[in-house]
Amino acid sequence: MNNPWVMKMEQFTAFTKEERTRLDAIITSKQREFQAQEDVIADGAHSDYCHVLLTGLACRYKILPDGERQIMAFLVPGDLCDAEIFILKRMDHAVGTLTPSTTAMIHSSEMKTLLREASPISEALWWGTMTDLGVLRERILDLGRRDSSERLAHLLYEMLVRYRVSGATKTNSIDFPVTQTDLADATGMTPSHVNRVLQRFREDEMIELRSKTLTVTDPARLKSLGQFNPAYLHLDRTEANDLAVSSRVGDLIG
Amino acid sequence: MNNPWVMKMEQFTAFTKEERTRLDAIITSKQREFQAQEDVIADGAHSDYCHVLLTGLACRYKILPDGERQIMAFLVPGDLCDAEIFILKRMDHAVGTLTPSTTAMIHSSEMKTLLREASPISEALWWGTMTDLGVLRERILDLGRRDSSERLAHLLYEMLVRYRVSGATKTNSIDFPVTQTDLADATGMTPSHVNRVLQRFREDEMIELRSKTLTVTDPARLKSLGQFNPAYLHLDRTEANDLAVSSRVGDLIG
DNA sequence: CGTCGTGTTGAACAAGGTCAACGATTGTGG
DNA sequence: CCACAATCGTTGACCTTGTTCAACACGACG
């Protein structure tokens, strides 16, 4: 069974067959389909369920009073959309899809049970939350101290690594159907400027980005331009084990 | 007993006398003193203890290859410095003091115990982590979509609110001994520009900031300039109860 | 009384934003 | 299968914000 949630968490810890079966059951029991540009959960909303993204691409975002949008994080298969909702009254931001997507719905009570166990699963859930914090901090570093080229390079490289981790690709190409406006909203730039920087990347033959596919033709240069250091993703087991997917991730983060 | 950790968490949930006693015991058992500009925990380090800031002012930061520093968060009394360390191998950033500070040290095993209970304490710890995520997201909003004045206004107002929550002040003045360089590193600006913006704030009689004390003379205008919306702090109980400190926080976030 | 960290100021400069127009794609209904 | 609309990508000229860099002022502190 293809379970990106398990694949992601297994970058942190190994599961037993029983644990894997249990997690498979959880994500199978109640699923929900979304179209593109639909809210998985709206700003200010509450829900009795947490959502795990299974397929597609989503993002966390906020809309400012003047209508501008800031994308604070991209979500790839295996990511938890709203871990906070089982403890907080309301969302302080929205999660929306960028492409048609599927989520698994996990009831708050089940989340609480999972978290309170002294098990690899609860530790992996904590690890996921801590990794989310790390990704946000890295984005702050981007926005505060890196120029537009470095920012875009970092973001694109990070997406490639995370797609590898989720098992969505094993090559240097990913399905990345975002508009330049989306990239602008994520990097704090204007669409025009994203366009100009992407063109430079293409001229320099670092990437191809067309018809919704991103191909990184020169990963080493993209990584170094973006000053990418994978420490903040805490992919602890990636170097140690010999899974095909992980050793391939290892190529990227080595 | 003055326990800012409890004060902070009680913005989320009420504790029983026993729980309060227990938390008091935890922060009393093992403390550590720091001078100004000292690392509580270094980038890449591991520790068997989590630190709760009890007095002073600290920050999370990263140093870039070119020596530039980005401050990703300020920590006030009651904040957990390194919740991740009991689950992750190494820090992906550093936590350092800005002023002489005191921390309480909590052993990893005790943190795990606290987190696994079905108790108000474990829920409050989760709440604290979720609030940290919210603060980071708000910082991303700042850096990505607000100009320098809005950013600084937002940051200063947030600090005032958080000092109120921690019980460190009940007025519109806070002890805020940061340099303009610190503010620049936190807001992604240059020190010169921070200086110019602060001068404008002073001319407009919104704030006074001298000899290490910040006084907000026009909270309403600072709040509106920074587009401050307190939802992301999840101060759920602030409106509902009648504690002096909380009703005063209520003035700020209403 | 000198020194060091910090705050302040100015002028030249660059990165990126703004705005408006135009091209290219994609998707849709007839 | 084509015509059309809508969305997205591309381009250029101009402009604003904030940076750079250097000089100087101020105050705390030995």
PDB file of C-alpha atoms (C1' of nucleotides) in Angstrom, chain B residues 178-181 192 195-196 199 202, chain C residues 5-12 17:
ATOM      1  CA  VAL B 178      17.816  45.060  22.514  1.00  0.00           C
ATOM      2  CA  THR B 179      20.058  46.992  20.160  1.00  0.00           C
ATOM      3  CA  GLN B 180      18.872  48.338  16.863  1.00  0.00           C
ATOM      4  CA  THR B 181      21.116  45.724  15.303  1.00  0.00           C
ATOM      5  CA  SER B 192      20.351  52.220   9.653  1.00  0.00           C
ATOM      6  CA  ASN B 195      17.000  53.635  13.192  1.00  0.00           C
ATOM      7  CA  ARG B 196      15.142  55.790  10.697  1.00  0.00           C
ATOM      8  CA  GLN B 199      12.742  57.842  14.719  1.00  0.00           C
ATOM      9  CA  ARG B 202       9.043  58.570  18.044  1.00  0.00           C
TER      10      ARG B 202
ATOM     11  C1'  DG C   5      29.583  49.734  21.483  1.00  0.00           C
ATOM     12  C1'  DT C   6      25.637  51.906  19.950  1.00  0.00           C
ATOM     13  C1'  DG C   7      22.850  55.412  17.782  1.00  0.00           C
ATOM     14  C1'  DT C   8      22.462  58.954  14.021  1.00  0.00           C
ATOM     15  C1'  DT C   9      22.994  61.096   9.614  1.00  0.00           C
ATOM     16  C1'  DG C  10      23.797  61.736   4.572  1.00  0.00           C
ATOM     17  C1'  DA C  11      24.426  60.671  -0.306  1.00  0.00           C
ATOM     18  C1'  DA C  12      24.909  57.441  -3.829  1.00  0.00           C
ATOM     19  C1'  DG C  17       8.250  46.685  -7.161  1.00  0.00           C
TER      20       DG C  17
END
